[in-house]
mmCIF file of C-alpha atoms and ligand atoms in Angstrom:
data_model
loop_
_atom_site.group_PDB
_atom_site.id
_atom_site.type_symbol
_atom_site.label_atom_id
_atom_site.label_comp_id
_atom_site.label_asym_id
_atom_site.label_seq_id
_atom_site.Cartn_x
_atom_site.Cartn_y
_atom_site.Cartn_z
ATOM 1 C CA MET S 1 0.000 0.000 0.000
ATOM 2 C CA THR S 2 1.671 3.229 -1.118
ATOM 3 C CA ALA S 3 -0.152 6.458 -1.793
ATOM 4 C CA ALA S 4 1.843 9.633 -2.248
ATOM 5 C CA ARG S 5 0.861 13.132 -1.132
ATOM 6 C CA VAL S 6 2.714 16.405 -0.679
ATOM 7 C CA LEU S 7 2.945 18.377 2.547
ATOM 8 C CA ALA S 8 4.025 22.010 2.158
ATOM 9 C CA GLY S 9 7.120 22.662 4.305
ATOM 10 C CA GLY S 10 5.459 25.589 6.073
ATOM 11 C CA ARG S 11 2.577 23.336 7.138
ATOM 12 C CA MET S 12 4.724 20.926 9.141
ATOM 13 C CA VAL S 13 4.430 22.765 12.468
ATOM 14 C CA PRO S 14 0.632 23.175 12.187
ATOM 15 C CA LEU S 15 0.394 19.495 11.199
ATOM 16 C CA LEU S 16 2.294 18.496 14.330
ATOM 17 C CA ASP S 17 0.002 20.756 16.379
ATOM 18 C CA ARG S 18 -2.959 18.907 14.915
ATOM 19 C CA ILE S 19 -1.413 15.503 15.553
ATOM 20 C CA ALA S 20 -0.707 16.498 19.172
ATOM 21 C CA GLN S 21 -4.407 17.319 19.608
ATOM 22 C CA LYS S 22 -5.459 13.899 18.361
ATOM 23 C CA TYR S 23 -2.665 11.618 19.569
ATOM 24 C CA ARG S 24 -0.018 11.403 22.262
ATOM 25 C CA LEU S 25 2.928 12.797 20.264
ATOM 26 C CA THR S 26 6.581 11.850 20.767
ATOM 27 C CA ALA S 27 9.118 13.610 18.560
ATOM 28 C CA PRO S 28 12.762 14.748 18.418
ATOM 29 C CA VAL S 29 13.554 17.790 20.565
ATOM 30 C CA GLN S 30 16.746 19.684 21.377
ATOM 31 C CA GLU S 31 17.679 19.145 25.008
ATOM 32 C CA ASP S 32 20.960 20.327 26.520
ATOM 33 C CA GLY S 33 22.675 20.317 23.140
ATOM 34 C CA VAL S 34 21.539 16.869 21.992
ATOM 35 C CA VAL S 35 18.498 15.636 20.114
ATOM 36 C CA LEU S 36 16.279 13.186 21.996
ATOM 37 C CA TYR S 37 12.764 11.815 21.549
ATOM 38 C CA ARG S 38 10.366 13.397 24.033
ATOM 39 C CA ARG S 39 6.644 13.747 24.557
ATOM 40 C CA VAL S 40 5.577 17.111 23.060
ATOM 41 C CA ASP S 41 2.423 19.201 23.073
ATOM 42 C CA GLY S 42 2.889 20.885 19.708
ATOM 43 C CA GLY S 43 4.977 21.443 16.603
ATOM 44 C CA ARG S 44 7.041 24.353 17.905
ATOM 45 C CA GLU S 45 8.816 22.053 20.361
ATOM 46 C CA VAL S 46 9.878 19.643 17.620
ATOM 47 C CA CYS S 47 13.361 19.703 16.127
ATOM 48 C CA LEU S 48 13.106 19.162 12.367
ATOM 49 C CA ASP S 49 16.728 19.767 11.438
ATOM 50 C CA PHE S 50 18.826 17.006 12.951
ATOM 51 C CA GLY S 51 21.064 14.118 11.940
ATOM 52 C CA LEU S 52 20.297 11.160 14.186
ATOM 53 C CA PRO S 53 18.859 11.472 17.717
ATOM 54 C CA LEU S 54 21.386 10.411 20.348
ATOM 55 C CA VAL S 55 19.170 7.705 21.893
ATOM 56 C CA PRO S 56 17.247 5.535 19.428
ATOM 57 C CA PRO S 57 13.439 5.580 19.419
ATOM 58 C CA LYS S 58 13.371 1.964 20.676
ATOM 59 C CA ALA S 59 12.839 3.648 24.063
ATOM 60 C CA HIS S 60 9.289 4.474 22.968
ATOM 61 C CA PHE S 61 8.394 0.759 22.939
ATOM 62 C CA PHE S 62 11.038 -0.558 25.327
ATOM 63 C CA PRO S 63 11.652 2.279 27.829
ATOM 64 C CA GLN S 64 14.951 2.640 29.645
ATOM 65 C CA THR S 65 13.046 2.146 32.921
ATOM 66 C CA GLU S 66 9.539 0.753 32.885
ATOM 67 C CA ARG S 67 7.146 -0.008 35.738
ATOM 68 C CA LEU S 68 5.646 -3.418 35.010
ATOM 69 C CA PHE S 69 3.316 -3.398 38.014
ATOM 70 C CA SER S 70 3.036 -2.359 41.648
ATOM 71 C CA TYR S 71 1.812 -4.712 44.363
ATOM 72 C CA ASN S 72 0.253 -4.563 47.782
ATOM 73 C CA ALA S 73 0.441 -7.854 49.679
ATOM 74 C CA ALA S 74 -0.577 -6.413 53.058
ATOM 75 C CA ASP S 75 -4.077 -7.881 52.811
ATOM 76 C CA GLY S 76 -4.271 -10.558 50.099
ATOM 77 C CA LEU S 77 -2.509 -9.599 46.900
ATOM 78 C CA GLU S 78 -3.435 -6.518 44.940
ATOM 79 C CA LEU S 79 -1.650 -5.809 41.668
ATOM 80 C CA LYS S 80 -1.723 -2.390 40.051
ATOM 81 C CA GLU S 81 -0.851 -2.372 36.368
ATOM 82 C CA PRO S 82 0.394 0.697 34.453
ATOM 83 C CA PRO S 83 -2.321 2.922 32.933
ATOM 84 C CA GLY S 84 -3.734 1.791 29.564
ATOM 85 C CA ILE S 85 -1.989 2.804 26.369
ATOM 86 C CA THR S 86 -3.403 5.727 24.404
ATOM 87 C CA ALA S 87 -3.137 6.191 20.652
ATOM 88 C CA SER S 88 0.306 7.642 19.980
ATOM 89 C CA VAL S 89 2.357 9.004 17.145
ATOM 90 C CA LEU S 90 6.102 8.525 17.142
ATOM 91 C CA PHE S 91 7.346 11.185 14.759
ATOM 92 C CA GLY S 92 10.680 11.666 13.025
ATOM 93 C CA VAL S 93 12.114 8.139 12.955
ATOM 94 C CA ARG S 94 15.127 7.806 10.670
ATOM 95 C CA PRO S 95 15.260 4.895 8.174
ATOM 96 C CA CYS S 96 17.930 2.944 10.106
ATOM 97 C CA ASP S 97 15.851 3.154 13.293
ATOM 98 C CA LEU S 98 12.755 1.987 11.405
ATOM 99 C CA ARG S 99 14.738 -1.151 10.584
ATOM 100 C CA GLY S 100 15.717 -1.377 14.238
ATOM 101 C CA PHE S 101 12.039 -1.956 15.099
ATOM 102 C CA ALA S 102 11.979 -4.865 12.625
ATOM 103 C CA ALA S 103 14.904 -6.410 14.535
ATOM 104 C CA LEU S 104 13.190 -5.916 17.926
ATOM 105 C CA ASP S 105 9.688 -7.071 16.934
ATOM 106 C CA PRO S 106 10.469 -10.827 16.869
ATOM 107 C CA VAL S 107 12.358 -10.559 20.175
ATOM 108 C CA PHE S 108 9.380 -9.086 22.044
ATOM 109 C CA GLY S 109 6.698 -10.657 19.844
ATOM 110 C CA GLY S 110 6.442 -14.172 18.516
ATOM 111 C CA ARG S 111 5.115 -17.055 20.544
ATOM 112 C CA PHE S 112 5.539 -15.446 23.955
ATOM 113 C CA ALA S 113 4.645 -11.845 23.224
ATOM 114 C CA ASP S 114 5.736 -9.189 25.677
ATOM 115 C CA VAL S 115 2.477 -7.331 26.284
ATOM 116 C CA TYR S 116 4.197 -4.114 27.379
ATOM 117 C CA TYR S 117 6.071 -3.842 24.070
ATOM 118 C CA ARG S 118 3.274 -5.291 21.925
ATOM 119 C CA ASP S 119 0.583 -2.900 23.198
ATOM 120 C CA LYS S 120 2.721 0.187 22.639
ATOM 121 C CA ARG S 121 3.599 -1.048 19.135
ATOM 122 C CA GLU S 122 -0.051 -1.682 18.357
ATOM 123 C CA TYR S 123 -1.264 1.733 19.509
ATOM 124 C CA THR S 124 1.552 3.743 17.911
ATOM 125 C CA THR S 125 1.610 5.199 14.422
ATOM 126 C CA VAL S 126 5.221 5.564 13.300
ATOM 127 C CA VAL S 127 6.039 8.552 11.102
ATOM 128 C CA GLY S 128 9.423 8.164 9.427
ATOM 129 C CA LEU S 129 11.535 11.110 8.343
ATOM 130 C CA GLY S 130 14.065 10.612 5.561
ATOM 131 C CA CYS S 131 17.633 11.739 6.117
ATOM 132 C CA THR S 132 18.897 14.921 4.505
ATOM 133 C CA THR S 133 22.558 14.318 5.361
ATOM 134 C CA VAL S 134 24.874 11.347 5.758
ATOM 135 C CA ARG S 135 27.003 11.227 8.921
ATOM 136 C CA PRO S 136 30.591 9.938 8.772
ATOM 137 C CA GLU S 137 29.586 6.851 10.798
ATOM 138 C CA CYS S 138 26.556 5.847 8.683
ATOM 139 C CA PHE S 139 26.616 2.517 6.834
ATOM 140 C CA CYS S 140 22.954 1.489 6.526
ATOM 141 C CA ALA S 141 23.517 0.652 2.838
ATOM 142 C CA ALA S 142 25.558 -2.406 3.906
ATOM 143 C CA TYR S 143 22.316 -3.894 5.232
ATOM 144 C CA GLY S 144 20.254 -2.936 2.197
ATOM 145 C CA GLY S 145 19.035 0.296 3.806
ATOM 146 C CA SER S 146 18.924 3.769 2.329
ATOM 147 C CA PRO S 147 18.754 7.285 3.822
ATOM 148 C CA VAL S 148 15.263 7.664 2.360
ATOM 149 C CA ASP S 149 13.891 4.144 2.822
ATOM 150 C CA GLY S 150 10.489 4.139 4.520
ATOM 151 C CA GLN S 151 10.287 0.411 5.261
ATOM 152 C CA GLY S 152 8.846 0.019 8.764
ATOM 153 C CA ALA S 153 7.034 3.374 8.841
ATOM 154 C CA ASP S 154 3.273 3.848 8.710
ATOM 155 C CA LEU S 155 3.746 7.216 7.064
ATOM 156 C CA MET S 156 7.075 8.249 5.541
ATOM 157 C CA LEU S 157 7.992 11.904 5.097
ATOM 158 C CA THR S 158 10.960 13.014 3.006
ATOM 159 C CA ARG S 159 12.057 16.618 2.631
ATOM 160 C CA VAL S 160 12.312 17.474 -1.047
ATOM 161 C CA GLY S 161 13.001 21.166 -1.676
ATOM 162 C CA GLU S 162 10.394 23.294 0.101
ATOM 163 C CA SER S 163 7.984 20.405 0.645
ATOM 164 C CA TYR S 164 7.749 16.930 2.085
ATOM 165 C CA LEU S 165 6.806 13.869 0.103
ATOM 166 C CA ALA S 166 4.343 11.942 2.281
ATOM 167 C CA GLU S 167 4.075 8.233 1.516
ATOM 168 C CA VAL S 168 1.206 6.364 3.123
ATOM 169 C CA LEU S 169 2.474 2.837 3.760
ATOM 170 C CA THR S 170 -0.012 1.164 6.105
ATOM 171 C CA PRO S 171 -3.644 1.485 7.256
ATOM 172 C CA LYS S 172 -2.424 3.305 10.401
ATOM 173 C CA GLY S 173 -0.638 5.834 8.186
ATOM 174 C CA GLU S 174 -3.767 6.173 6.081
ATOM 175 C CA GLN S 175 -5.854 6.859 9.160
ATOM 176 C CA LEU S 176 -3.469 9.576 10.311
ATOM 177 C CA VAL S 177 -3.556 11.252 6.894
ATOM 178 C CA ARG S 178 -7.351 11.005 6.838
ATOM 179 C CA ARG S 179 -7.589 12.666 10.256
ATOM 180 C CA CYS S 180 -5.349 15.501 9.045
ATOM 181 C CA ALA S 181 -6.610 15.503 5.436
ATOM 182 C CA GLU S 182 -6.410 19.268 4.834
ATOM 183 C CA PHE S 183 -2.600 19.094 5.165
ATOM 184 C CA PHE S 184 -2.214 16.507 2.425
ATOM 185 C CA PRO S 185 -3.751 17.629 -0.889
ATOM 186 C CA PRO S 186 -4.109 14.603 -3.170
ATOM 187 C CA GLU S 187 -2.526 16.105 -6.289
ATOM 188 C CA GLY S 188 1.021 17.026 -7.283
ATOM 189 C CA ALA S 189 3.058 14.192 -5.780
ATOM 190 C CA GLU S 190 4.700 12.912 -9.007
ATOM 191 C CA GLU S 191 7.419 15.554 -9.006
ATOM 192 C CA ALA S 192 8.142 14.942 -5.302
ATOM 193 C CA VAL S 193 8.443 11.180 -5.944
ATOM 194 C CA ARG S 194 11.085 11.867 -8.621
ATOM 195 C CA ALA S 195 12.889 14.340 -6.339
ATOM 196 C CA LYS S 196 12.985 11.747 -3.549
ATOM 197 C CA ALA S 197 14.566 9.150 -5.840
ATOM 198 C CA ALA S 198 17.227 11.690 -6.863
ATOM 199 C CA LEU S 199 17.848 12.635 -3.221
ATOM 200 C CA GLY S 200 18.296 8.956 -2.324
ATOM 201 C CA ARG S 201 20.904 8.502 -5.066
ATOM 202 C CA GLU S 202 22.720 11.680 -4.023
ATOM 203 C CA LEU S 203 22.877 10.684 -0.343
ATOM 204 C CA GLU S 204 23.920 7.097 -1.088
ATOM 205 C CA ALA S 205 26.842 8.432 -3.162
ATOM 206 C CA ARG S 206 28.008 10.362 -0.081
ATOM 207 C CA PHE S 207 28.533 7.339 2.191
ATOM 208 C CA ASN S 208 31.991 7.374 3.729
ATOM 209 C CA ARG S 209 31.923 3.729 4.685
ATOM 210 C CA ARG S 210 31.483 1.001 2.101
ATOM 211 C CA VAL S 211 31.001 -2.172 4.082
ATOM 212 C CA ASP S 212 30.817 -5.528 2.330
ATOM 213 C CA LEU S 213 29.144 -8.122 4.534
ATOM 214 C CA ALA S 214 29.522 -11.044 2.119
ATOM 215 C CA GLY S 215 30.763 -14.090 4.036
ATOM 216 C CA VAL S 216 31.158 -12.178 7.309
ATOM 217 C CA LYS S 217 28.691 -14.289 9.296
ATOM 218 C CA GLU S 218 30.418 -17.542 8.349
ATOM 219 C CA LYS S 219 33.847 -16.111 9.077
ATOM 220 C CA ALA S 220 32.730 -14.636 12.405
ATOM 221 C CA ASP S 221 31.226 -17.996 13.442
ATOM 222 C CA ALA S 222 34.464 -19.776 12.507
ATOM 223 C CA LEU S 223 36.421 -17.322 14.679
ATOM 224 C CA PHE S 224 34.547 -18.197 17.876
ATOM 225 C CA GLU S 225 37.635 -19.715 19.535
ATOM 226 C CA SER S 226 40.075 -17.265 17.923
ATOM 227 C CA SER S 227 42.357 -15.035 19.971
ATOM 228 C CA TYR S 228 41.314 -12.220 17.572
ATOM 229 C CA TRP S 229 38.659 -11.044 20.043
ATOM 230 C CA GLY S 230 41.412 -10.090 22.466
ATOM 231 C CA LYS S 231 42.260 -7.169 20.189
ATOM 232 C CA PRO S 232 39.037 -5.129 20.546
ATOM 233 C CA ALA S 233 38.578 -6.450 24.103
ATOM 234 C CA HIS S 234 41.972 -5.068 25.150
ATOM 235 C CA ARG S 235 40.742 -1.523 24.431
ATOM 236 C CA CYS S 236 37.107 -1.922 25.514
ATOM 237 C CA LEU S 237 36.246 -0.210 28.808
ATOM 238 C CA GLY S 238 33.087 -2.249 29.332
ATOM 239 C CA CYS S 239 31.054 0.954 29.672
ATOM 240 C CA GLY S 240 28.086 -0.473 27.737
ATOM 241 C CA ILE S 241 27.298 2.773 25.920
ATOM 242 C CA CYS S 242 27.428 0.976 22.547
ATOM 243 C CA THR S 243 24.588 -1.294 23.652
ATOM 244 C CA TYR S 244 22.450 1.400 25.313
ATOM 245 C CA LEU S 245 22.532 3.513 22.160
ATOM 246 C CA CYS S 246 22.006 0.631 19.741
ATOM 247 C CA PRO S 247 18.526 0.543 18.160
ATOM 248 C CA THR S 248 18.522 -3.271 18.173
ATOM 249 C CA CYS S 249 20.060 -4.103 21.591
ATOM 250 C CA HIS S 250 17.496 -5.309 24.061
ATOM 251 C CA CYS S 251 19.166 -6.715 27.212
ATOM 252 C CA PHE S 252 17.188 -5.902 30.338
ATOM 253 C CA ASP S 253 17.073 -6.621 34.049
ATOM 254 C CA ILE S 254 14.009 -7.067 36.250
ATOM 255 C CA VAL S 255 14.207 -5.402 39.647
ATOM 256 C CA ASP S 256 11.730 -5.736 42.528
ATOM 257 C CA GLU S 257 11.735 -2.619 44.672
ATOM 258 C CA ASP S 258 10.243 -3.763 47.970
ATOM 259 C CA ARG S 259 9.334 -0.944 50.356
ATOM 260 C CA GLY S 260 9.510 -3.223 53.385
ATOM 261 C CA ASP S 261 5.791 -2.944 54.188
ATOM 262 C CA ARG S 262 4.615 -5.674 51.793
ATOM 263 C CA THR S 263 4.214 -3.134 48.985
ATOM 264 C CA GLY S 264 6.514 -2.524 46.084
ATOM 265 C CA THR S 265 7.078 -2.181 42.357
ATOM 266 C CA ARG S 266 8.532 -4.413 39.701
ATOM 267 C CA TRP S 267 10.698 -2.499 37.222
ATOM 268 C CA ARG S 268 12.273 -3.445 33.930
ATOM 269 C CA CYS S 269 15.491 -1.554 33.173
ATOM 270 C CA TRP S 270 17.915 -1.609 30.257
ATOM 271 C CA ASP S 271 20.958 -3.733 30.953
ATOM 272 C CA SER S 272 23.999 -4.598 28.860
ATOM 273 C CA CYS S 273 25.766 -7.802 27.832
ATOM 274 C CA MET S 274 28.961 -5.753 28.110
ATOM 275 C CA PHE S 275 28.637 -5.822 31.923
ATOM 276 C CA ARG S 276 30.218 -8.685 33.857
ATOM 277 C CA ASP S 277 27.232 -8.970 36.210
ATOM 278 C CA PHE S 278 24.754 -9.407 33.368
ATOM 279 C CA THR S 279 25.542 -13.110 33.091
ATOM 280 C CA LEU S 280 26.761 -13.738 36.657
ATOM 281 C CA HIS S 281 24.921 -16.725 38.131
ATOM 282 C CA THR S 282 23.906 -16.928 41.798
ATOM 283 C CA SER S 283 26.394 -19.795 42.146
ATOM 284 C CA GLY S 284 29.231 -17.423 41.257
ATOM 285 C CA HIS S 285 29.768 -19.059 37.863
ATOM 286 C CA ASN S 286 29.867 -16.653 34.954
ATOM 287 C CA PRO S 287 29.566 -18.046 31.416
ATOM 288 C CA ARG S 288 30.943 -14.766 30.030
ATOM 289 C CA GLY S 289 33.313 -13.924 32.818
ATOM 290 C CA SER S 290 36.046 -12.311 30.702
ATOM 291 C CA LYS S 291 35.850 -9.085 28.746
ATOM 292 C CA MET S 292 36.977 -10.940 25.646
ATOM 293 C CA GLU S 293 33.953 -13.234 25.866
ATOM 294 C CA ARG S 294 31.626 -10.257 26.313
ATOM 295 C CA VAL S 295 33.092 -8.307 23.379
ATOM 296 C CA ARG S 296 32.943 -11.437 21.212
ATOM 297 C CA ASN S 297 29.327 -11.968 22.231
ATOM 298 C CA ARG S 298 28.339 -8.430 21.281
ATOM 299 C CA PHE S 299 29.821 -8.633 17.800
ATOM 300 C CA LEU S 300 28.620 -12.181 17.168
ATOM 301 C CA HIS S 301 25.145 -11.146 18.273
ATOM 302 C CA LYS S 302 25.178 -8.329 15.721
ATOM 303 C CA LEU S 303 26.693 -10.340 12.873
ATOM 304 C CA SER S 304 25.448 -13.875 13.456
ATOM 305 C CA TYR S 305 23.173 -14.813 16.375
ATOM 306 C CA HIS S 306 20.298 -12.460 15.511
ATOM 307 C CA LEU S 307 20.379 -13.765 11.942
ATOM 308 C CA ASP S 308 20.273 -17.348 13.201
ATOM 309 C CA ARG S 309 17.335 -16.679 15.506
ATOM 310 C CA TYR S 310 15.203 -14.302 13.493
ATOM 311 C CA GLY S 311 16.580 -14.222 9.945
ATOM 312 C CA LEU S 312 17.459 -10.539 10.340
ATOM 313 C CA PRO S 313 20.793 -8.859 11.084
ATOM 314 C CA GLY S 314 21.277 -7.498 14.599
ATOM 315 C CA CYS S 315 22.762 -4.283 13.214
ATOM 316 C CA VAL S 316 21.182 -1.663 10.973
ATOM 317 C CA GLY S 317 24.278 0.394 10.277
ATOM 318 C CA CYS S 318 23.226 3.498 12.225
ATOM 319 C CA GLY S 319 26.805 4.089 13.388
ATOM 320 C CA ARG S 320 25.822 5.276 16.893
ATOM 321 C CA CYS S 321 28.185 2.818 18.585
ATOM 322 C CA ILE S 322 31.045 4.059 16.400
ATOM 323 C CA ALA S 323 30.351 7.691 17.234
ATOM 324 C CA ALA S 324 29.887 7.089 20.971
ATOM 325 C CA CYS S 325 32.581 4.553 21.886
ATOM 326 C CA PRO S 326 35.116 6.375 24.080
ATOM 327 C CA VAL S 327 37.989 4.223 22.774
ATOM 328 C CA ASN S 328 37.023 4.202 19.079
ATOM 329 C CA ILE S 329 35.997 0.595 18.743
ATOM 330 C CA ASP S 330 34.409 0.554 15.315
ATOM 331 C CA ILE S 331 32.130 -2.260 14.160
ATOM 332 C CA THR S 332 33.010 -1.614 10.503
ATOM 333 C CA ARG S 333 36.707 -2.106 11.338
ATOM 334 C CA VAL S 334 35.859 -5.288 13.243
ATOM 335 C CA ILE S 335 33.960 -6.525 10.162
ATOM 336 C CA ALA S 336 36.985 -5.802 7.944
ATOM 337 C CA GLU S 337 39.312 -7.556 10.403
ATOM 338 C CA ILE S 338 37.045 -10.603 10.621
ATOM 339 C CA LYS S 339 37.279 -10.866 6.830
ATOM 340 C CA GLU S 340 41.077 -10.604 6.964
ATOM 341 C CA VAL S 341 41.644 -12.983 9.884
ATOM 342 C CA GLY S 342 38.886 -15.488 9.098
HETATM 343 S S1 LIG L 1 31.264 1.762 23.943
HETATM 344 FE FE1 LIG L 1 33.325 0.974 23.405
HETATM 345 S S2 LIG L 1 34.391 0.882 25.384
HETATM 346 FE FE2 LIG L 1 32.207 1.034 25.882
HETATM 347 S S3 LIG L 1 31.520 -1.125 26.082
HETATM 348 FE FE3 LIG L 1 31.131 -0.508 23.934
HETATM 349 S S4 LIG L 1 32.970 -1.177 22.799
HETATM 350 FE FE4 LIG L 1 33.516 -1.160 25.006
HETATM 351 S S1 LIG L 2 25.734 -2.228 16.315
HETATM 352 FE FE1 LIG L 2 26.255 -0.037 16.179
HETATM 353 S S2 LIG L 2 25.956 0.492 14.035
HETATM 354 FE FE2 LIG L 2 24.897 -1.468 14.372
HETATM 355 S S3 LIG L 2 22.780 -0.868 14.855
HETATM 356 FE FE3 LIG L 2 23.867 -1.071 16.826
HETATM 357 S S4 LIG L 2 24.618 1.023 17.299
HETATM 358 FE FE4 LIG L 2 24.023 0.985 15.117
#
């Protein structure tokens, strides 16, 4: 399902105002010098000129800290669940992060669906926003992505000149456009469609990193016992920032906060496979007790394990981990080294 419309550039802020009246709106905002996704009340708060938000929008469906339920066991057992989900719009999701949702969906869905994730996914309309620049760390093309690819969005917007091409990709996107119909006149989209294709070609030509993944999974698997992993592990600080900022990472911990009076709250919080305690057993045994094993696990998860489990890569080439690692550990260099060593 693809229907194309044009949104005049000057109508974006009023459109976001309208969306905020009808939905719970989350969008990129400038906060202390970085761009983050936040709940907003109107278009003026939204940052429209940005590269890639620091923290991926996975937090909308899988929050950094999430209350699963509160309990009161003082007299029987009373459980208090979080308030019901309201219809939401997640605006301004870049193409690589749209693909990140595809990687997370089978983890939290499938046979044993996680209701907290599933309900937010179900009640959220995702509005993608095509890139207008390519950052030095970007390599989404290696995974078949593109700076203007709308796969995974309900409605995809791409800035072309003074307007936005609006592509309606799902029934949820169609409903949003119908509820804001006066912003999306039905005629005149052909030129914008051509301009988007040209923009895609121009941005793809600007990629700094050309990453060839052919044979990398097989070589990475064959290197499981190799001492190669000692090389990146020697530098790694184990800070976990690469995993927190990754749109596909999904390690979490469950914490019961007991107030000591038979009441309390169960929380789910992001965790990281780069931390020693993440795999520490109560017995004291740790199956990934060394940093080398943890670094190897992270890269094998990205390049092999996620593919084995779900048929999708565990990386979308957003480059956040490359930009944020304090000791310059670079997944594209690791890929090149795996090809050399393997
Ligand atoms: S960001 Fe770099 S130093 Fe920190 S855990 Fe990841 S690879 Fe190691
Ligand atoms: S591994 Fe790095 S480049 Fe790949 S999706 Fe995660 S943060 Fe982005």
